[in-house]
C-alpha atoms as a printed R data frame, in Angstrom:
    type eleno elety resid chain resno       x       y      z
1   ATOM     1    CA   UNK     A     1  22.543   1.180 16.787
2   ATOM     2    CA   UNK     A     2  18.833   1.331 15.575
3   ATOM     3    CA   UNK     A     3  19.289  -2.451 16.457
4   ATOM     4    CA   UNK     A     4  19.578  -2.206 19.480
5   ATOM     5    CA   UNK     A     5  17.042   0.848 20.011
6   ATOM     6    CA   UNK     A     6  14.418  -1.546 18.462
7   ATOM     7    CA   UNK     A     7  15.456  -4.150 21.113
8   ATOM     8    CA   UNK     A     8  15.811  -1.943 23.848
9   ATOM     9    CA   UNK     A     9  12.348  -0.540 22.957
10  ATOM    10    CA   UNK     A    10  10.641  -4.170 22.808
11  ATOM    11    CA   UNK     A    11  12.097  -5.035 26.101
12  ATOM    12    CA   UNK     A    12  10.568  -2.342 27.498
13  ATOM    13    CA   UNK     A    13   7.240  -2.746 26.259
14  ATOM    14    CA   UNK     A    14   7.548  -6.814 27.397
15  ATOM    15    CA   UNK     A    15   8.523  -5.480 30.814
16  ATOM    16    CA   UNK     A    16   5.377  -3.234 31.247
17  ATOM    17    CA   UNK     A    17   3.170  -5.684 29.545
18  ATOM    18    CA   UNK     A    18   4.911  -7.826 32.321
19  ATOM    19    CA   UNK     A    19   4.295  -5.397 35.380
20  ATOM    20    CA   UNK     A    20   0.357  -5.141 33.938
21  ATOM    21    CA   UNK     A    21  -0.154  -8.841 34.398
22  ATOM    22    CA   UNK     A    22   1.284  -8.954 37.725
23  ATOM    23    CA   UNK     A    23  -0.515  -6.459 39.101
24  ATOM    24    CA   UNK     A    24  -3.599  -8.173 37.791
25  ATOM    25    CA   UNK     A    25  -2.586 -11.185 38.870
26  ATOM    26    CA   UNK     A    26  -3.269 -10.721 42.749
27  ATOM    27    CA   UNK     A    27  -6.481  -8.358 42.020
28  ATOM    28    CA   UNK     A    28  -8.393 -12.067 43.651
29  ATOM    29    CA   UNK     A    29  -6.599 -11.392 46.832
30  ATOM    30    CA   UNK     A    30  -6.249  -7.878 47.045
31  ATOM    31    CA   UNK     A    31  -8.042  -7.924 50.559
32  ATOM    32    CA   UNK     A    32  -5.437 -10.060 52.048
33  ATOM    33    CA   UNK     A    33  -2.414  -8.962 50.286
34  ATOM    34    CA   UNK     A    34  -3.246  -5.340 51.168
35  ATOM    35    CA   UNK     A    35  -1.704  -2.258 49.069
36  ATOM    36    CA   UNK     A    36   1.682  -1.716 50.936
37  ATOM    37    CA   UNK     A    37   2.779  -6.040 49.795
38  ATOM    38    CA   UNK     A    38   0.861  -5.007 46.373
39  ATOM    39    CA   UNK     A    39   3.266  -2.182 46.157
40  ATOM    40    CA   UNK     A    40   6.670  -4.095 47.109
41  ATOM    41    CA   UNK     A    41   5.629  -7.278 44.713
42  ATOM    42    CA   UNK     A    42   5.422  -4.490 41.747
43  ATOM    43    CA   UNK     A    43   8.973  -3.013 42.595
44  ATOM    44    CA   UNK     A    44  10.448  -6.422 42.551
45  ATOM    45    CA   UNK     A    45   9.387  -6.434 39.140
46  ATOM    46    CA   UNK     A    46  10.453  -3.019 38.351
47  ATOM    47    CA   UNK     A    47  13.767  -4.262 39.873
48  ATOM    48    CA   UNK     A    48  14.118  -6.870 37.346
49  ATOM    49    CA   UNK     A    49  13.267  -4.936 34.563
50  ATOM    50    CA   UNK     A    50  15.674  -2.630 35.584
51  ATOM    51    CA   UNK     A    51  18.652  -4.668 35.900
52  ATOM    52    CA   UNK     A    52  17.802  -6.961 32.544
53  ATOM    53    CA   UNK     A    53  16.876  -3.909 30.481
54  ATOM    54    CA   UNK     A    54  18.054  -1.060 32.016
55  ATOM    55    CA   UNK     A    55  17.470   2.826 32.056
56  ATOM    56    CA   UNK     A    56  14.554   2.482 29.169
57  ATOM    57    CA   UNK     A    57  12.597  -0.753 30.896
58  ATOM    58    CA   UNK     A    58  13.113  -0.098 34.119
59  ATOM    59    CA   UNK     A    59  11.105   3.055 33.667
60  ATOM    60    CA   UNK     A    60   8.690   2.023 31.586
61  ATOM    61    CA   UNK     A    61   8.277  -0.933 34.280
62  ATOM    62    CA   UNK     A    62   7.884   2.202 37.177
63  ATOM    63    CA   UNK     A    63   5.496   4.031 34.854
64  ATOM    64    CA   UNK     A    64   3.225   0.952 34.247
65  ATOM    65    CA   UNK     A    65   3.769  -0.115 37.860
66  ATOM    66    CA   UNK     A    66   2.583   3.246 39.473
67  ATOM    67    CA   UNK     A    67  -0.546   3.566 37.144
68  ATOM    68    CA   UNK     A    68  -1.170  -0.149 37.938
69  ATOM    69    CA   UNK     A    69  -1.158  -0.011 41.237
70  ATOM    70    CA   UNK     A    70  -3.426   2.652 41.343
71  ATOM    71    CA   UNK     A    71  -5.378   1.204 38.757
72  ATOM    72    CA   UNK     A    72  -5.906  -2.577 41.167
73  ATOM    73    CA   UNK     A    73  -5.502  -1.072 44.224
74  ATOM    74    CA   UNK     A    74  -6.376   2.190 45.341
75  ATOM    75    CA   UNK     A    75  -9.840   2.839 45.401
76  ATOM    76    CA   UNK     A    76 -12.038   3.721 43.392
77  ATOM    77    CA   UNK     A    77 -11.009   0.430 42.000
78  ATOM    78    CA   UNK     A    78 -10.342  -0.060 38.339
79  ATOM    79    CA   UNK     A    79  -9.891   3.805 37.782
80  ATOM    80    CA   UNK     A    80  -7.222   6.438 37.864
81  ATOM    81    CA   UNK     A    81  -8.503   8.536 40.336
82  ATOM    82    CA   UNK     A    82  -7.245   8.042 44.136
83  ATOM    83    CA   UNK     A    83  -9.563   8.580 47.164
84  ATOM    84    CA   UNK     A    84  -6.906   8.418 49.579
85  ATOM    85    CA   UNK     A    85  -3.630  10.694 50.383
86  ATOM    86    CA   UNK     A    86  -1.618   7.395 51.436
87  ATOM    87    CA   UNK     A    87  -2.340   5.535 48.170
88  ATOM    88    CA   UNK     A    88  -1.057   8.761 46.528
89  ATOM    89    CA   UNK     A    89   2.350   8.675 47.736
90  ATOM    90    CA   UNK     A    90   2.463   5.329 47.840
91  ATOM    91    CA   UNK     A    91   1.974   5.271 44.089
92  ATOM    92    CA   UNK     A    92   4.208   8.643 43.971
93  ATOM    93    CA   UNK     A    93   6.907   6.844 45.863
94  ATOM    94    CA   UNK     A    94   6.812   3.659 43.521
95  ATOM    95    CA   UNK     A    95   6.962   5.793 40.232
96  ATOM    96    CA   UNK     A    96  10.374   7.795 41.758
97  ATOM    97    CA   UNK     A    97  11.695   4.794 43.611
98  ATOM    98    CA   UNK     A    98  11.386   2.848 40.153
99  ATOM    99    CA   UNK     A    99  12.767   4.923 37.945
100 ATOM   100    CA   UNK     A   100  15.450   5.968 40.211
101 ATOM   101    CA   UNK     A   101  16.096   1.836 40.604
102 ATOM   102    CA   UNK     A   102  16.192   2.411 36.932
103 ATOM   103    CA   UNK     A   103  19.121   5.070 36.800
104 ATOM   104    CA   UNK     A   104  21.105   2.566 39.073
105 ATOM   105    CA   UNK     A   105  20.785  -0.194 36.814
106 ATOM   106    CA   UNK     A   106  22.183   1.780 33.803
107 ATOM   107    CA   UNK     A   107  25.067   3.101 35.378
108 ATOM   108    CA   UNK     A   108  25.972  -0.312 36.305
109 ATOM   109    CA   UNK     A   109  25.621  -1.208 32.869
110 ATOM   110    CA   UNK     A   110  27.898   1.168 31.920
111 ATOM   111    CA   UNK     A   111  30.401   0.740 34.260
112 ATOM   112    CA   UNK     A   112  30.748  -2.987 33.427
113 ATOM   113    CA   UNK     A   113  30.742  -2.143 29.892
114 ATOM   114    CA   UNK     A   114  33.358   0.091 29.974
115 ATOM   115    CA   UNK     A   115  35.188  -2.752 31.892
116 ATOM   116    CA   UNK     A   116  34.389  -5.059 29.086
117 ATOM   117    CA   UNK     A   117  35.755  -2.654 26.408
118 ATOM   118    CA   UNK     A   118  39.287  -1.598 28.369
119 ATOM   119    CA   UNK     A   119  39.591  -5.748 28.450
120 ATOM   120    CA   UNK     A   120  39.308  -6.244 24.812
121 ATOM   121    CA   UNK     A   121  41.569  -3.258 24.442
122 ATOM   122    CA   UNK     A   122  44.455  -4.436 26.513
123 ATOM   123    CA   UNK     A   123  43.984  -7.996 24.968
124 ATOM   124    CA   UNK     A   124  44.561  -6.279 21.493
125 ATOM   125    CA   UNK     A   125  47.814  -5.123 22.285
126 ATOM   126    CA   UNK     A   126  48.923  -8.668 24.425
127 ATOM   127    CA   UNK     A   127  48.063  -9.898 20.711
128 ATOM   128    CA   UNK     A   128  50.034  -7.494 18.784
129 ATOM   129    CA   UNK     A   129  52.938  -7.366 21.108
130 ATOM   130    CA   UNK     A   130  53.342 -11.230 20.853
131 ATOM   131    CA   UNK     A   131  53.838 -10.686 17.361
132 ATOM   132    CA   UNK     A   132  56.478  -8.051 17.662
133 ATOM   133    CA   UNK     A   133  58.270 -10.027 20.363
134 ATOM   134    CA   UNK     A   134  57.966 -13.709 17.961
135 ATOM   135    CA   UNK     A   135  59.949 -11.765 15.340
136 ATOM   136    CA   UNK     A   136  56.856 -10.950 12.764
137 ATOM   137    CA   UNK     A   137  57.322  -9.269  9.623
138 ATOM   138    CA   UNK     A   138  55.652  -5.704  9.679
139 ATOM   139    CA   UNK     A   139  52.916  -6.701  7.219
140 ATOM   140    CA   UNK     A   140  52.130  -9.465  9.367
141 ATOM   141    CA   UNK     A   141  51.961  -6.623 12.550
142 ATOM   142    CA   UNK     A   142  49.963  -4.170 10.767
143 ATOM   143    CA   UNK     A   143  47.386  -7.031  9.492
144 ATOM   144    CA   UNK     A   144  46.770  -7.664 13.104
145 ATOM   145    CA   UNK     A   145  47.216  -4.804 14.089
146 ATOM   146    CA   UNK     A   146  44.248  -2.999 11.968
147 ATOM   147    CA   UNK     A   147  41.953  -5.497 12.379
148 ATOM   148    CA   UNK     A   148  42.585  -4.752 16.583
149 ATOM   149    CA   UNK     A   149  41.897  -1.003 15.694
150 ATOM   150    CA   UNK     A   150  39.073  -1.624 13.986
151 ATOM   151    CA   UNK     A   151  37.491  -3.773 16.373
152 ATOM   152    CA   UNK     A   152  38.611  -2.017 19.420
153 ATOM   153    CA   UNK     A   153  37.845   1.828 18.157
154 ATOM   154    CA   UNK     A   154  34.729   0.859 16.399
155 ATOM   155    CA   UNK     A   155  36.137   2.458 13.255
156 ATOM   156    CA   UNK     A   156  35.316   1.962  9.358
157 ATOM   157    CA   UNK     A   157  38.531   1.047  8.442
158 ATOM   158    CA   UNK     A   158  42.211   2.460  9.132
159 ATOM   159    CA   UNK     A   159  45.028   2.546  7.000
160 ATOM   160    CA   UNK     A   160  48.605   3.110  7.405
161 ATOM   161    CA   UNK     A   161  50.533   6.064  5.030
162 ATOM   162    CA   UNK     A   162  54.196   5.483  5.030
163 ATOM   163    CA   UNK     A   163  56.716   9.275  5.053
164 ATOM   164    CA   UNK     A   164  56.620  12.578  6.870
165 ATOM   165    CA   UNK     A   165  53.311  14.124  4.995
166 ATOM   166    CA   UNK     A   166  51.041  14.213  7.770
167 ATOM   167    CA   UNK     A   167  47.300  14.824  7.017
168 ATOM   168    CA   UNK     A   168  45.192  18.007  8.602
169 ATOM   169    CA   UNK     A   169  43.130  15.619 10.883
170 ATOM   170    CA   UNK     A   170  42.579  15.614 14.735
171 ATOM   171    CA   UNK     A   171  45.328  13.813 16.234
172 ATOM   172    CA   UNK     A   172  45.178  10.883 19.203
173 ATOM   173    CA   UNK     A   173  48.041  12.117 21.317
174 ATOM   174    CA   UNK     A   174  49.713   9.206 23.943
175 ATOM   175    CA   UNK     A   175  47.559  10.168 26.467
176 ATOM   176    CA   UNK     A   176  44.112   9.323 24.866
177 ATOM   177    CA   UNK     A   177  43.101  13.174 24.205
178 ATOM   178    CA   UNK     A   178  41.853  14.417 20.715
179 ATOM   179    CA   UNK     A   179  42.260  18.178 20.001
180 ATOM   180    CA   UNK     A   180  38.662  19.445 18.401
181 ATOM   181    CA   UNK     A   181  36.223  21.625 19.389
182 ATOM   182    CA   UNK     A   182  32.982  19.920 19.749
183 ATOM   183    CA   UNK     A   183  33.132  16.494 21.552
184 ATOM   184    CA   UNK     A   184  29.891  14.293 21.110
185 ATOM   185    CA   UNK     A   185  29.207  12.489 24.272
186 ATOM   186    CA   UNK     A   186  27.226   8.880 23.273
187 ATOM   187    CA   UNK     A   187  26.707   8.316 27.003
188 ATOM   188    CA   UNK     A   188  29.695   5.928 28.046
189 ATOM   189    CA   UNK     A   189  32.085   7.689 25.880
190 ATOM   190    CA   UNK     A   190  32.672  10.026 23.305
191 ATOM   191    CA   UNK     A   191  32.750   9.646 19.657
192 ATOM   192    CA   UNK     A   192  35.431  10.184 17.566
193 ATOM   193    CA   UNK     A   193  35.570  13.227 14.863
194 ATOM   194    CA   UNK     A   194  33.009  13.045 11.998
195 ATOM   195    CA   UNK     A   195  35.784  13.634  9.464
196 ATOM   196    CA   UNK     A   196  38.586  11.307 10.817
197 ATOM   197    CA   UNK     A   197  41.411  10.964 12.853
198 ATOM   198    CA   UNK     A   198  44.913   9.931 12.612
199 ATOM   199    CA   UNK     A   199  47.449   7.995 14.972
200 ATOM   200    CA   UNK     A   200  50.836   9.120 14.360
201 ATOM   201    CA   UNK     A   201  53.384   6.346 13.931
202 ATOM   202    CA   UNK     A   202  56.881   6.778 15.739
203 ATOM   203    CA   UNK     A   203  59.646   4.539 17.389
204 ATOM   204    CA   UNK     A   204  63.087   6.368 18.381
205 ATOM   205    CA   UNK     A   205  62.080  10.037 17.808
206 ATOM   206    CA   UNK     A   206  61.534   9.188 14.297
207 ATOM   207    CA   UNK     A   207  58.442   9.637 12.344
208 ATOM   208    CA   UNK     A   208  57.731   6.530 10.251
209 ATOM   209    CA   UNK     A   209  53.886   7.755  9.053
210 ATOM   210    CA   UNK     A   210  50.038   7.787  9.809
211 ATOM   211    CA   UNK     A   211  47.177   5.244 10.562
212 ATOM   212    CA   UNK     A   212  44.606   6.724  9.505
213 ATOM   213    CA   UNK     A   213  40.669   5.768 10.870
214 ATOM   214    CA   UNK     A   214  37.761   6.097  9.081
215 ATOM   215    CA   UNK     A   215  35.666   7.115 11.978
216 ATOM   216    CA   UNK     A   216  32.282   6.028 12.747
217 ATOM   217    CA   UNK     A   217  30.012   8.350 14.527
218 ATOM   218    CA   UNK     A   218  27.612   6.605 16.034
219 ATOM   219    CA   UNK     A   219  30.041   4.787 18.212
220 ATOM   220    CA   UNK     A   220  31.260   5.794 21.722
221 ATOM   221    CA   UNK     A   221  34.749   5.140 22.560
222 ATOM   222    CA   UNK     A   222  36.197   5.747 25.445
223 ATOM   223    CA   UNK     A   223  39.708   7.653 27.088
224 ATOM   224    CA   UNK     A   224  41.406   4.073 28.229
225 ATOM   225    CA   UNK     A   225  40.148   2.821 24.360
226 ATOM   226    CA   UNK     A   226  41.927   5.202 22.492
227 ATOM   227    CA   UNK     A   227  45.357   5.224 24.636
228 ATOM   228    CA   UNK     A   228  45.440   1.609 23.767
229 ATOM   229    CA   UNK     A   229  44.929   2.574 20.203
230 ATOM   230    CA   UNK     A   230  48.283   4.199 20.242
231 ATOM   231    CA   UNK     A   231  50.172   1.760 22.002
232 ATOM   232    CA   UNK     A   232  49.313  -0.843 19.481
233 ATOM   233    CA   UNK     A   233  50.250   2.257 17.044
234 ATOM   234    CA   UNK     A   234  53.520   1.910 19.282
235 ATOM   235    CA   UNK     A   235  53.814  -2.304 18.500
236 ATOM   236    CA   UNK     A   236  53.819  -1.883 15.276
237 ATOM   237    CA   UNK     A   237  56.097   0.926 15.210
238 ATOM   238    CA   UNK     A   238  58.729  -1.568 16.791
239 ATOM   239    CA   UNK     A   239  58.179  -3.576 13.830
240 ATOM   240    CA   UNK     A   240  58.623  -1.397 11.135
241 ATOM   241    CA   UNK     A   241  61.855  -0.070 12.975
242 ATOM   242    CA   UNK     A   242  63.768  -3.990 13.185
243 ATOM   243    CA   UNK     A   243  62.222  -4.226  9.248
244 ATOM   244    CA   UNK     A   244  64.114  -1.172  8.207
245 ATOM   245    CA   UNK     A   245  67.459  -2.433 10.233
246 ATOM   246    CA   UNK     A   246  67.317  -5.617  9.034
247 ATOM   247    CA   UNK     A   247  66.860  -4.100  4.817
């Protein structure tokens, strides 16, 4: 996560370092280009930034757009100070449209990474269903079937606890819902409780035990992620049931 903060934060900076030498750039023809072209050239670029980087870039690219723009081409030249009204909403309207150009770009991001995530989810439990159907032996269900949780919840590790003792965590029920108090929203999901959670493990009304995730809370996951989670729960289930007929 700081990762990707430190990347997010560089790509902003390159964006408005970006925006700074564009503006610049036509300062020789400023005459001819006139302010309102000046203006739309700079929220192409704020555009771009946006939709590469996102909410973080695509404001910093408004930000350094607006004060550039008044900076190159308002006058007084080469100052912050604006002599006219028009140049002032011109440079308001560039700062709001940008950011807001911004907020658009994120959401998208979002939205097609929440498509991304439900993917790998439902391509986790293709994978561990094959195995049930092809016959596997339960070890071989749960080895692919932890290393789906892990990857597909984010989590630490998770471990499966054979019997009826069932441990005083929050539960994932079928439908994807945990019951605690506080939920921590991480902005395209929510994460999942600092001290653990459990996926109950049951085929035919019978309880056959607990998978048990080592959460961690600096990942979002999301409804769709965690229904998935128990349907694989589910597959291996299946498994263990045919293992204990066939003993």
């Amino acid at each position: 996560m700081k990762r990707d903060l430190t990347e997010s934060t560089g790509l902003a900076a390159g964006f408005a370092c970006i925006t700074i030498a564009v503006a610049g750039a036509f300062v020789a023809v400023r005459e001819e280009l006139g302010s309102a072209n000046a203006a739309l050239i700079l929220m192409l670029v704020v555009i771009g930034a946006a939709t590469v980087g996102g909410r973080l870039s695509g404001g910093a690219a408004a930000v350094t757009a607006a004060l550039s723009f008044n900076f190159f081409y308002t006058e007084p030249y080469l100052t912050l100070r604006i002599h006219s009204g028009r140049d002032v909403l011109t440079t308001g309207l560039l700062l709001i449209a940008g950011l807001a150009v911004g907020e658009v770009g994120t959401a998208r991001s979002r939205q097609s990474a929440a498509r991304q995530s439900n993917l790998r989810s439902m391509r986790a439990l293709e994978s561990v269903g094959a195995l049930v159907t092809s016959g596997a032996s339960a070890d071989a269900v749960w080895s692919s079937s932890r290393d789906e949780l892990i990857a597909s919840l984010g989590v630490k590790e998770a471990t499966f606890e054979r019997g009826e003792q069932r441990k005083q965590l929050p539960v994932i029920e079928r439908d994807g819902r945990i019951d605690v108090r506080h939920h921590r929203f991480l902005g395209d999901g929510f994460a999942l409780p600092r001290e653990g959670a459990v996926i109950d493990v049951e085929a035919d009304g019978a309880h056959l035990g607990q998978i048990s995730l080592v959460t961690n809370p600096a990942v979002s996951v999301t409804r769709e992620q965690r229904r998935a989670a128990v349907a694989i729960a589910d597959q291996f289930a299946i498994a263990l049931k045919q293992e204990n007929r066939n003993a």
